[in-house]
Coordinates of C-alpha atoms and ligand atoms in Angstrom, one line a residue:
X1 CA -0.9 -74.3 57.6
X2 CA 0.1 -77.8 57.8
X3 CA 3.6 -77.8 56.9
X4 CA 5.8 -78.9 59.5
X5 CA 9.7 -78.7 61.2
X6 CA 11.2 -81.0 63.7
X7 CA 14.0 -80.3 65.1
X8 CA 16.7 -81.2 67.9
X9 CA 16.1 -79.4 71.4
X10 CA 19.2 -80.2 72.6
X11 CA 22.3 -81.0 71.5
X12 CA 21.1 -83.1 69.0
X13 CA 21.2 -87.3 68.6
X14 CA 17.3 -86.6 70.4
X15 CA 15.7 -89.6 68.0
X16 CA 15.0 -87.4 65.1
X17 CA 15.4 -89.8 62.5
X18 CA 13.1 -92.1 64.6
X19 CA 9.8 -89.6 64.7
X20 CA 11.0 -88.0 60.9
X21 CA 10.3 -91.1 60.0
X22 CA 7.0 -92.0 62.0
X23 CA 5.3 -89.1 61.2
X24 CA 6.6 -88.8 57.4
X25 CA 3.6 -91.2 56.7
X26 CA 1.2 -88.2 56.7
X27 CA 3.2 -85.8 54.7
X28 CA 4.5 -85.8 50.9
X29 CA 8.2 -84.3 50.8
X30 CA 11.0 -84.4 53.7
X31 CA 13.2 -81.9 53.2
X32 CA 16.9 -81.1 55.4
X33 CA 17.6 -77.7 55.5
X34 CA 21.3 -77.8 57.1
X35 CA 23.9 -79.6 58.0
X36 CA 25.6 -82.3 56.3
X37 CA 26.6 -86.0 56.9
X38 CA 27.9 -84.9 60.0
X39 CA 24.4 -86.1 61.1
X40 CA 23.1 -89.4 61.6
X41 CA 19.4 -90.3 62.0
X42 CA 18.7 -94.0 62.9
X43 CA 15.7 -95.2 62.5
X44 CA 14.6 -98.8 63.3
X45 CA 11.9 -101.0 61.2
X46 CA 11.8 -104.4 62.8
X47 CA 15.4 -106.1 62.5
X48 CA 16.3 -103.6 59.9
X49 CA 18.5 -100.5 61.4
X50 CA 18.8 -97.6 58.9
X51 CA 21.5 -94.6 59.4
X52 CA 20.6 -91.6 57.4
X53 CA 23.3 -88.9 57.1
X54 CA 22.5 -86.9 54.4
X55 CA 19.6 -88.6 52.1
X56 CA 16.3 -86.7 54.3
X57 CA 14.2 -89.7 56.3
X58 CA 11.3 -89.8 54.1
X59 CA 13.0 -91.8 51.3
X60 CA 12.1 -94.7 53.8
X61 CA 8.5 -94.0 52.9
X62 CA 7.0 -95.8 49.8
X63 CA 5.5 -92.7 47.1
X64 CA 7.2 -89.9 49.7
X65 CA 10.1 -87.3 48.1
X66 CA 13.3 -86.6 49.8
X67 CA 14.8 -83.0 49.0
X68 CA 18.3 -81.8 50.2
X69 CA 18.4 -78.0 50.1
X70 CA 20.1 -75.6 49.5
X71 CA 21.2 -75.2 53.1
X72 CA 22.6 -78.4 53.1
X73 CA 26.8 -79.3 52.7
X74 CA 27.1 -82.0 50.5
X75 CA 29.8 -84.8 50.1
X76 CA 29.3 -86.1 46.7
X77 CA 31.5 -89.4 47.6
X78 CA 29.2 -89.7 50.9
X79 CA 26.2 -88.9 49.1
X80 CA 26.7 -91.3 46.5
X81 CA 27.5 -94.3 48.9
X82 CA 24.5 -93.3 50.7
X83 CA 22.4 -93.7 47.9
X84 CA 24.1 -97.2 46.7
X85 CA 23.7 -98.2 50.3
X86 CA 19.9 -97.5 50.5
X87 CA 19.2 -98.8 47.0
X88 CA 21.7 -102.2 47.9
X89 CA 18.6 -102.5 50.9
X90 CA 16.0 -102.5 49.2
X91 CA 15.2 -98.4 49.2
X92 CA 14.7 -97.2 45.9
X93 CA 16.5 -93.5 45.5
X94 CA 16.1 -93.2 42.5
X95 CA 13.3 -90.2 40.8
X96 CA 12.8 -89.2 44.5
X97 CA 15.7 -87.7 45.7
X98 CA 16.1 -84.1 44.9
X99 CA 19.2 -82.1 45.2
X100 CA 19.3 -78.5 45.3
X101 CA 21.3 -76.4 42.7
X102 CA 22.4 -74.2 45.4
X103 CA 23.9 -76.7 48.0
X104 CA 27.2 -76.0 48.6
X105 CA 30.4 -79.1 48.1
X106 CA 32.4 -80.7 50.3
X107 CA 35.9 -81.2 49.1
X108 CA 39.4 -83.1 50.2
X109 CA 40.6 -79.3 50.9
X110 CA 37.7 -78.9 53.8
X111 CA 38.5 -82.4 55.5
X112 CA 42.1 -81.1 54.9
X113 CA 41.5 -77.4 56.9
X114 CA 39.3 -79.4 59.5
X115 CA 42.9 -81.1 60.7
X116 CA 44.5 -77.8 61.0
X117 CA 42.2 -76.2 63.4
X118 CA 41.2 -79.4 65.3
X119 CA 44.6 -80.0 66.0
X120 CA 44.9 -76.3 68.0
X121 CA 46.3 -77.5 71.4
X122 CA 43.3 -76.9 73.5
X123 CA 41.1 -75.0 70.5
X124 CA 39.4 -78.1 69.4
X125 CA 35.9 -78.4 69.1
X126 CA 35.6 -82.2 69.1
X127 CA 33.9 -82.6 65.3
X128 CA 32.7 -85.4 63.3
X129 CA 35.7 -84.6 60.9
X130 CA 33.8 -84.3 57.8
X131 CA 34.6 -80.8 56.3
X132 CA 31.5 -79.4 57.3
X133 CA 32.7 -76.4 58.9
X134 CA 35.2 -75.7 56.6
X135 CA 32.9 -75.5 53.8
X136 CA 30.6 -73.5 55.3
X137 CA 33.2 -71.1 55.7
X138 CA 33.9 -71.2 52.4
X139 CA 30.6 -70.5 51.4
X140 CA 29.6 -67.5 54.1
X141 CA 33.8 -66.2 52.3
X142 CA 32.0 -66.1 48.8
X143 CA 34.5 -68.8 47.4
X144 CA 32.6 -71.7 47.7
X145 CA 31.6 -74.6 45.2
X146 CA 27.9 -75.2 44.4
X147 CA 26.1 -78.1 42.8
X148 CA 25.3 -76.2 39.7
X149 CA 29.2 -75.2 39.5
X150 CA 29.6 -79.3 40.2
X151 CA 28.0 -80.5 37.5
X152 CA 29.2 -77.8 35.1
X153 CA 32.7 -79.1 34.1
X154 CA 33.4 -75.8 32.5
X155 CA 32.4 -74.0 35.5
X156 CA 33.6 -76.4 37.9
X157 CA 37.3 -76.5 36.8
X158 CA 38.8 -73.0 37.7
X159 CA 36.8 -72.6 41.0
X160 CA 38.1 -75.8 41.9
X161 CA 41.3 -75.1 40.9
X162 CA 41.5 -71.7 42.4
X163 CA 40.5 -73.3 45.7
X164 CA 42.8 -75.9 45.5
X165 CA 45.8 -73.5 45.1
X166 CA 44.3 -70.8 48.3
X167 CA 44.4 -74.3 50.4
X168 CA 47.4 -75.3 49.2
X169 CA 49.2 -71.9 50.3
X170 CA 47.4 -73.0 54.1
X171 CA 48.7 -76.4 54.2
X172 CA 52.1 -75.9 53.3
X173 CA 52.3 -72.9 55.8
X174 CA 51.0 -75.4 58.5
X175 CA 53.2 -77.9 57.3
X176 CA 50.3 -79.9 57.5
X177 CA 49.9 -83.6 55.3
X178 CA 50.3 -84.4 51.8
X179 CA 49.3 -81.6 49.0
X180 CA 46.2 -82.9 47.7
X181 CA 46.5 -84.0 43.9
X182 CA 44.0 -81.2 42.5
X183 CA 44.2 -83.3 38.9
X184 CA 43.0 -86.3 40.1
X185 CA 40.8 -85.3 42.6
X186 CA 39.0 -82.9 40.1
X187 CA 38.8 -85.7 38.0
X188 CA 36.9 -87.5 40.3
X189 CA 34.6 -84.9 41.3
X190 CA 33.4 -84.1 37.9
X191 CA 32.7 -88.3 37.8
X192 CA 30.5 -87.4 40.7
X193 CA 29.0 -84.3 39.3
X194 CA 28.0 -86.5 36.6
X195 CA 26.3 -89.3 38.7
X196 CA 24.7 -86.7 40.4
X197 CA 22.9 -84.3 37.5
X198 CA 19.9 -86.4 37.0
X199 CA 19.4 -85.3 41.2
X200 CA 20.1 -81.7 41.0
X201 CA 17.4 -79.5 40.6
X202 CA 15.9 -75.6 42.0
X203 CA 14.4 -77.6 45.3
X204 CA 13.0 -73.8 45.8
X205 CA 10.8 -73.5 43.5
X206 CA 10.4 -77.7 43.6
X207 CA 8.8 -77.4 47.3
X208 CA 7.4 -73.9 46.1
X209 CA 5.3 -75.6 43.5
X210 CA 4.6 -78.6 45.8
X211 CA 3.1 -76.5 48.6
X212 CA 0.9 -74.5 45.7
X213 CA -0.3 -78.2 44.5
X214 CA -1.3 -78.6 48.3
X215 CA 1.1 -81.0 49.7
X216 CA 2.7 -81.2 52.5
X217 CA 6.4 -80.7 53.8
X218 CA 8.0 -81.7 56.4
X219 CA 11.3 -80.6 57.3
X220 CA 13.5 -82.5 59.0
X221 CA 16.5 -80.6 61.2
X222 CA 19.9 -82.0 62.1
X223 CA 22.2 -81.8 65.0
X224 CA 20.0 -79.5 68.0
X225 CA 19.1 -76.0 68.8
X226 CA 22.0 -76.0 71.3
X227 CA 24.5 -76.7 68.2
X228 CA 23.3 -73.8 66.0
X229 CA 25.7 -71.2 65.0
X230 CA 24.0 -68.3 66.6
X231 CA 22.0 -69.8 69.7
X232 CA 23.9 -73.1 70.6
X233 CA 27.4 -73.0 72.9
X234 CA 29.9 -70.9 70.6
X235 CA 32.0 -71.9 69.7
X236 CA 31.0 -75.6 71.0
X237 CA 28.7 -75.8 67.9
X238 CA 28.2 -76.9 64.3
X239 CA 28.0 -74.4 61.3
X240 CA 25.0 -74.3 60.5
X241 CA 21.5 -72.8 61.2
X242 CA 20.2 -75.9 62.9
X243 CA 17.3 -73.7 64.9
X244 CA 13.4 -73.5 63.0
X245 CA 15.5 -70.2 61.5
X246 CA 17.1 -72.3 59.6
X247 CA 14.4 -73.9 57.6
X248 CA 13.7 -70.7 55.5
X249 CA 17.1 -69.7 54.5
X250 CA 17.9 -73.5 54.1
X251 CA 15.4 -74.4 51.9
X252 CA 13.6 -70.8 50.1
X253 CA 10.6 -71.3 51.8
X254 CA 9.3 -68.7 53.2
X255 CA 8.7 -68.2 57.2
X256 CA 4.8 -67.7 56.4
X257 CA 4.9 -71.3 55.0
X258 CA 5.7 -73.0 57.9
X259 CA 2.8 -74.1 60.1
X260 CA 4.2 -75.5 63.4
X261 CA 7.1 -76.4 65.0
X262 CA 8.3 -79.6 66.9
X263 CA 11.0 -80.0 69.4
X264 CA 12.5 -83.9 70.0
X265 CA 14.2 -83.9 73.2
X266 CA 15.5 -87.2 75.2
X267 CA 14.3 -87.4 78.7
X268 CA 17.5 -86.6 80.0
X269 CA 20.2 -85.3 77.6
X270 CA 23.6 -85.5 75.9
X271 CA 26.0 -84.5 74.0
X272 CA 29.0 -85.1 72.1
X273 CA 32.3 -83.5 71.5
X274 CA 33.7 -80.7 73.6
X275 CA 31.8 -78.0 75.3
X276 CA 29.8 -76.9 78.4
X277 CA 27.3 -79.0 79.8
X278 CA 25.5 -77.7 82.8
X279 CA 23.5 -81.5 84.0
X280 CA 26.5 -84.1 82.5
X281 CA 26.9 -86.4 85.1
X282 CA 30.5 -87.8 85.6
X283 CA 31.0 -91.7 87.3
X284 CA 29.0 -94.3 87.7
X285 CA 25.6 -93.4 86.7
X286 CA 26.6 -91.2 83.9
X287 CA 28.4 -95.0 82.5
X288 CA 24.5 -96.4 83.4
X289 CA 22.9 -93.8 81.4
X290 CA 25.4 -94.4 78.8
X291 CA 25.1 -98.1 78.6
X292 CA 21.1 -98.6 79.1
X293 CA 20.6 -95.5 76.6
X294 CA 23.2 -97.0 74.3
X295 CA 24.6 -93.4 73.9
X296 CA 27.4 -94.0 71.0
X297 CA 27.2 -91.9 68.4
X298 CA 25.9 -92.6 65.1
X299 CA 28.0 -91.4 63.0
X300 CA 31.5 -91.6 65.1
X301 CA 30.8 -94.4 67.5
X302 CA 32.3 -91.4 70.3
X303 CA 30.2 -92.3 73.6
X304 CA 28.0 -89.8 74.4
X305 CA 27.9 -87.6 77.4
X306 CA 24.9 -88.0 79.8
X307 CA 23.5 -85.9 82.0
X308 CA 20.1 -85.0 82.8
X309 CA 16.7 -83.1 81.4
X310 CA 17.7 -79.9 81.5
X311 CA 14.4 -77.5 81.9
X312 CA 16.1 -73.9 81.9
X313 CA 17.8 -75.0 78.1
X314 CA 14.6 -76.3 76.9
X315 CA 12.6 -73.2 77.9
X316 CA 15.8 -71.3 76.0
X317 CA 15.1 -73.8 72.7
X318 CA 11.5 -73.4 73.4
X319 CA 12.0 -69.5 73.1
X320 CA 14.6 -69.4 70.0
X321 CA 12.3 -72.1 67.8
X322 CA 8.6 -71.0 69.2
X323 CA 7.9 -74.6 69.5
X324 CA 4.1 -75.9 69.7
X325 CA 4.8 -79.5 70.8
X326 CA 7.6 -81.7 72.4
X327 CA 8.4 -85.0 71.7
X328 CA 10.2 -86.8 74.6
X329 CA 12.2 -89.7 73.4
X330 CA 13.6 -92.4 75.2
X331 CA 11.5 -92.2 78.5
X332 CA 12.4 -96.3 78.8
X333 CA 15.9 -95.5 79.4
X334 CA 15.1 -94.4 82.4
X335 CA 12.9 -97.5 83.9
X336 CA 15.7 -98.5 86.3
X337 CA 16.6 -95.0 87.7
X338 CA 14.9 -94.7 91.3
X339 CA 15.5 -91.4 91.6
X340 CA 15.3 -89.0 88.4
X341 CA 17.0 -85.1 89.3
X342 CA 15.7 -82.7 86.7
X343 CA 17.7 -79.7 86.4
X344 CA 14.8 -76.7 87.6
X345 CA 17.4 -73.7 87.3
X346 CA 20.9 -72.1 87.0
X347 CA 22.6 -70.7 89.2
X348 CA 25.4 -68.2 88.7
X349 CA 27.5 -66.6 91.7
X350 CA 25.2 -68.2 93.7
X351 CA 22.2 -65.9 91.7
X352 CA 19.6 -67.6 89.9
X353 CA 20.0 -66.2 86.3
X354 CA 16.8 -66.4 83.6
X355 CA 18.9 -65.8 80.2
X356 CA 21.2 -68.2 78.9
X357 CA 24.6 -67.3 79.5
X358 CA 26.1 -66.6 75.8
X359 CA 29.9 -67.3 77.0
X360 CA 31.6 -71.0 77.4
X361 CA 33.0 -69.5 81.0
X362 CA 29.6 -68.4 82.4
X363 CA 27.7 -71.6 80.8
X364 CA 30.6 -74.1 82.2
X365 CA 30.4 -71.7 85.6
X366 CA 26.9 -72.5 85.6
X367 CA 25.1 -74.5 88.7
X368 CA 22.4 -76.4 88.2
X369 CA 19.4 -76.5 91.0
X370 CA 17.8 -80.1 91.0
X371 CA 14.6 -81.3 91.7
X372 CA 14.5 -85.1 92.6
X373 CA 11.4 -87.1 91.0
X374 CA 10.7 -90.1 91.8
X375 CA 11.0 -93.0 89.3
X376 CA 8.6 -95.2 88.5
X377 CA 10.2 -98.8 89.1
X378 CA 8.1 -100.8 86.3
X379 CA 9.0 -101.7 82.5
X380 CA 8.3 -98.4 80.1
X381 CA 9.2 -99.9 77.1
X382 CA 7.4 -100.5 74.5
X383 CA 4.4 -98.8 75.6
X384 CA 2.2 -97.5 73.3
X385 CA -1.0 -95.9 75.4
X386 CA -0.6 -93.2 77.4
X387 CA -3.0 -94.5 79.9
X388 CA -0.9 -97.5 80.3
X389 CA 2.0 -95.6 81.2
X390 CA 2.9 -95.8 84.9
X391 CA 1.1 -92.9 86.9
X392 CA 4.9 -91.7 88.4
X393 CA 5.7 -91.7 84.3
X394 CA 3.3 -89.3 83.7
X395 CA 4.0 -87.3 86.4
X396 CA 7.3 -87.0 85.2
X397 CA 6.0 -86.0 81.5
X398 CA 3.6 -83.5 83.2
X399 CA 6.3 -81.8 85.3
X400 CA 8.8 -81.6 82.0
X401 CA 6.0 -79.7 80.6
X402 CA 5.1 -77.4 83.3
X403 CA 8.5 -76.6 83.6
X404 CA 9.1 -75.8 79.8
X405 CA 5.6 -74.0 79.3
X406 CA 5.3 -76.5 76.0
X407 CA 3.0 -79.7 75.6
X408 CA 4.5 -83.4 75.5
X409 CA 2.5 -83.8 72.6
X410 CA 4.2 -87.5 72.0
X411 CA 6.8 -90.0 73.9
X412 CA 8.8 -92.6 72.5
X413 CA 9.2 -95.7 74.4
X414 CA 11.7 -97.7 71.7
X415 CA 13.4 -97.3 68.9
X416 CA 11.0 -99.3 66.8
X417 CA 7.9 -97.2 64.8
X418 CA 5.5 -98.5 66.6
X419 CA 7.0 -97.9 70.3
X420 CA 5.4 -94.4 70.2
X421 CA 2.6 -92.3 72.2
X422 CA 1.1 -89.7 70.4
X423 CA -0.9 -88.0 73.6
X424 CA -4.7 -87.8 73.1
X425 CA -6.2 -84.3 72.4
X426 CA -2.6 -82.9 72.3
X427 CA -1.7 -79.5 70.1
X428 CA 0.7 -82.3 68.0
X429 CA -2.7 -85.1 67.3
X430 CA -4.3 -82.0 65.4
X431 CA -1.0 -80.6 63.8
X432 CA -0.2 -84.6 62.3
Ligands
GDP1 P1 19.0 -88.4 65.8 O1 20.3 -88.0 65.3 O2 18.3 -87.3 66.5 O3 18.1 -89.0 64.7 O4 19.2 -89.5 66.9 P2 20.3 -90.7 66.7 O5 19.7 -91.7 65.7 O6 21.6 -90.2 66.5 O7 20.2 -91.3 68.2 C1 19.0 -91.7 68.8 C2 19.2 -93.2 69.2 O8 18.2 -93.6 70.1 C3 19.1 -94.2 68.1 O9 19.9 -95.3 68.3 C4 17.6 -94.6 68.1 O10 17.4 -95.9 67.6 C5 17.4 -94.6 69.6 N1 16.0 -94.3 70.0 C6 15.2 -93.4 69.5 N2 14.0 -93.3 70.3 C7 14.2 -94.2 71.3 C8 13.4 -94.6 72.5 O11 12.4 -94.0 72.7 N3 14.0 -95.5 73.3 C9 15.2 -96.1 73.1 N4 15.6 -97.0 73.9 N5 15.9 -95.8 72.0 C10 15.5 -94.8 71.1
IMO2 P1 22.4 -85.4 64.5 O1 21.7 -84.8 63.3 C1 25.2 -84.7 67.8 C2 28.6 -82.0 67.1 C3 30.0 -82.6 67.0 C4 30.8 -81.4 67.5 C5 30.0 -80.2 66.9 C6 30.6 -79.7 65.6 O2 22.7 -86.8 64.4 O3 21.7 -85.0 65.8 P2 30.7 -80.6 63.1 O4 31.3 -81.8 62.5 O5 29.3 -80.4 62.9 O6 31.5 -79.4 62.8 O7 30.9 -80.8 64.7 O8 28.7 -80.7 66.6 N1 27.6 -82.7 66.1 C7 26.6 -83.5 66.5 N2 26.3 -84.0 67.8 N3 24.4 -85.0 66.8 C8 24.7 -84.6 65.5 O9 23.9 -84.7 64.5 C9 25.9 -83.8 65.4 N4 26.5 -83.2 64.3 C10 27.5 -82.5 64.8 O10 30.1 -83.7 67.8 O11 30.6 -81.3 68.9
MG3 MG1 22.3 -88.5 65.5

């Protein structure tokens, strides 16, 4: 079976966009399965730098299709300037993006609820501030808006409407902002329901079809394993399904579909917003980490937290996505360190636990037991043979994947394409 998912193994911002992108070349759809534009995939081609939110990777890709599902949030307003962005560079959107019917809307209400419970003295979660919580809230509570409602005027108007009057009752409670004009704003969303139609389709039976005619998908996650709604940090998490689970509810493919699965972790880690963090490393060399690995977020510009590779959450993402290969990104950022600690185990009241604690207490009680590699004092970057790599490099790779019982199957060495390693006779050479 040769349709494939890759997926954050952390806490997401792991290069996705970069090896979606690489490895898109050998398949004929991309599809996201969650999230929304909460995300942001870079992905570097030369000079050019391209941020992907909520259009899937692939549309990079000359004679490749891009489908959003159904699992998906959308913004129509970020949608749109997405598209006019990619096709302003250069990126023709048009006749390959797909839209699923069943994709559920972002609207002013969502950003408007997001306010109220990120402004909870100490309750906030540290989002991007896009709605995307919200709405999936309002989906899992039955009253949400969907794509077909969105570009069916005569269906769109009451739900809208009786939306805008159960947030209205909210925000006035709250005494929170300005009411949002519901005439004019449904106005403008049935403008965008109307630039979108000629996008919206049934992407389920779409990739259905497409896997019948024998092509092959690959499904590209957002966000990481550790922000899922059931396995990440609840309630330090996004929304969504971002786990391989995901990809079946998200899209109407069918588990028995999917051929393999790929995790892309950095060779350290991070995260942003709030939430536990076991490895994060506070002073001086967390600010290195930051500034070498140029660990701002895409989407936010927050910095990023650093800390480093974390084996006992790997093994946990490892478990929860059945992974067959990892790709370790960013391996160069880590040229200058002399000494590299990887995180072997947790410790809790002084026990060393196996299971992932499931509270924010226990997971911020947490103690991590180091090991200290050695680094490997020469120039990573830009290497593209394993071979070449320096011997203490590999040894690094080697013990990140005795440690996690999965295969470094590839390793990224730049942002660019080209700065990639996939490992000879690896699991992920056959799968690609
Ligand atoms: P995503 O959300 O998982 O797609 O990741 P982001 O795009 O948010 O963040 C990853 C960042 O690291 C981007 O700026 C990439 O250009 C960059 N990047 C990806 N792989 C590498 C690598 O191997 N080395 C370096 N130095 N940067 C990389
Ligand atoms: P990509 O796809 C990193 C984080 C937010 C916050 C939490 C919830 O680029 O890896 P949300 O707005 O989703 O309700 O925020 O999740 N978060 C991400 N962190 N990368 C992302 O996406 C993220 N998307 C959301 O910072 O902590
Ligand atoms: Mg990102």
């Amino acid at each position: 079976m040769s349709n494939l998912v890759v997926l954050g193994a952390q806490w997401g911002d792991e290069g996705k966009g970069k090896v979606v992108d690489l490895f898109s070349e050998r398949f004929d759809v991309v599809v996201r399965y969650q999230g929304g534009h909460n995300a942001g995939h870079t992905v570097r081609i030369g000079d050019r730098k391209v941020i992907l939110k909520l259009v899937p990777t692939g549309i990079l890709r000359k004679n490749k299709q891009a489908v959003i599902g159904n699992g998906v949030v959308v913004d129509p307003a970020a949608l749109l300037q997405e598209i006019e962005g990619l096709e302003a560079a250069g990126i023709p959107v048009k006749g390959r993006l797909f839209v699923s019917n069943r994709a559920h809307v972002i609207t002013p209400f969502h950003r408007l609820m997001e306010q109220l419970s990120e402004s909870r003295p100490g309750r906030a979660i540290g989002t991007t501030s896009r709605g995307i919580g919200p709405c999936y809230e309002d989906k899992v509570g039955r009253r949400g808006i969907r794509i077909a409602d969105l570009i069916d005027p005569e269906v769109f108007r009451p739900i809208y409407d009786n939306l805008a009057a159960d947030k209205e009752v909210i925000r006035a409670a709250f005494n929170l902002g300005e009411p949002v004009d519901v005439e004019a704003t449904r106005r403008q969303y049935e403008e965008y329901g109307a630039r979108l139609a000629p996008l919206v389709v049934d992407t389920a039976a779409m990739l259905n079809a497409a896997i019948r005619d024998g092509k092959r998908l690959l499904f590209e996650g957002a966000q990481g394993t550790m922000l899922d709604i059931d396995h990440g940090t609840y309630p330090y998490v996004t929304s969504s399904s971002a786990g391989a689970g995901g990809v079946a509810s998200g899209t109407g493919v069918a588990p028995t579909r999917i051929g393999a699965v790929l995790g892309v972790t950095k060779a350290y880690i991070t995260r942003v917003g709030g939430g536990p963090f076991p490895t994060e490393i506070h002073g001086a060399t967390g600010e290195e980490l930051r500034k070498i690995g140029n660990e701002f977020g895409a989407v936010t510009g927050r910095p990023r937290r650093c800390g480093w590779f974390d084996v006992p959450l790997l093994r946990y993402t490892a478990m929860i996505n059945g992974f067959d290969s990892l790709v370790v990104t960013k391996l160069d950022v880590l040229d200058s360190f002399r000494e590299i600690p990887v995180c072997t185990g947790y410790k809790l009241c002084g026990k060393l636990i196996t299971d992932m604690p499931a509270t924010t207490q226990a997971m911020a009680a947490v103690e991590p037991v180091y090991e200290n590699l050695p680094g490997w004092g020469k120039p990573t970057a830009g290497i593209t043979k394993y071979s070449d790599l320096p011997a203490r490099a590999r040894d690094y790779l080697q013990f990140l994947a005795e440690q996690t019982g999965v295969e470094v199957g590839a390793i990224s060495t730049g942002p660019e394409r080209s700065q990639t390693i996939v490992v000879p006779g690896s699991k992920l050479e056959k799968l690609l």
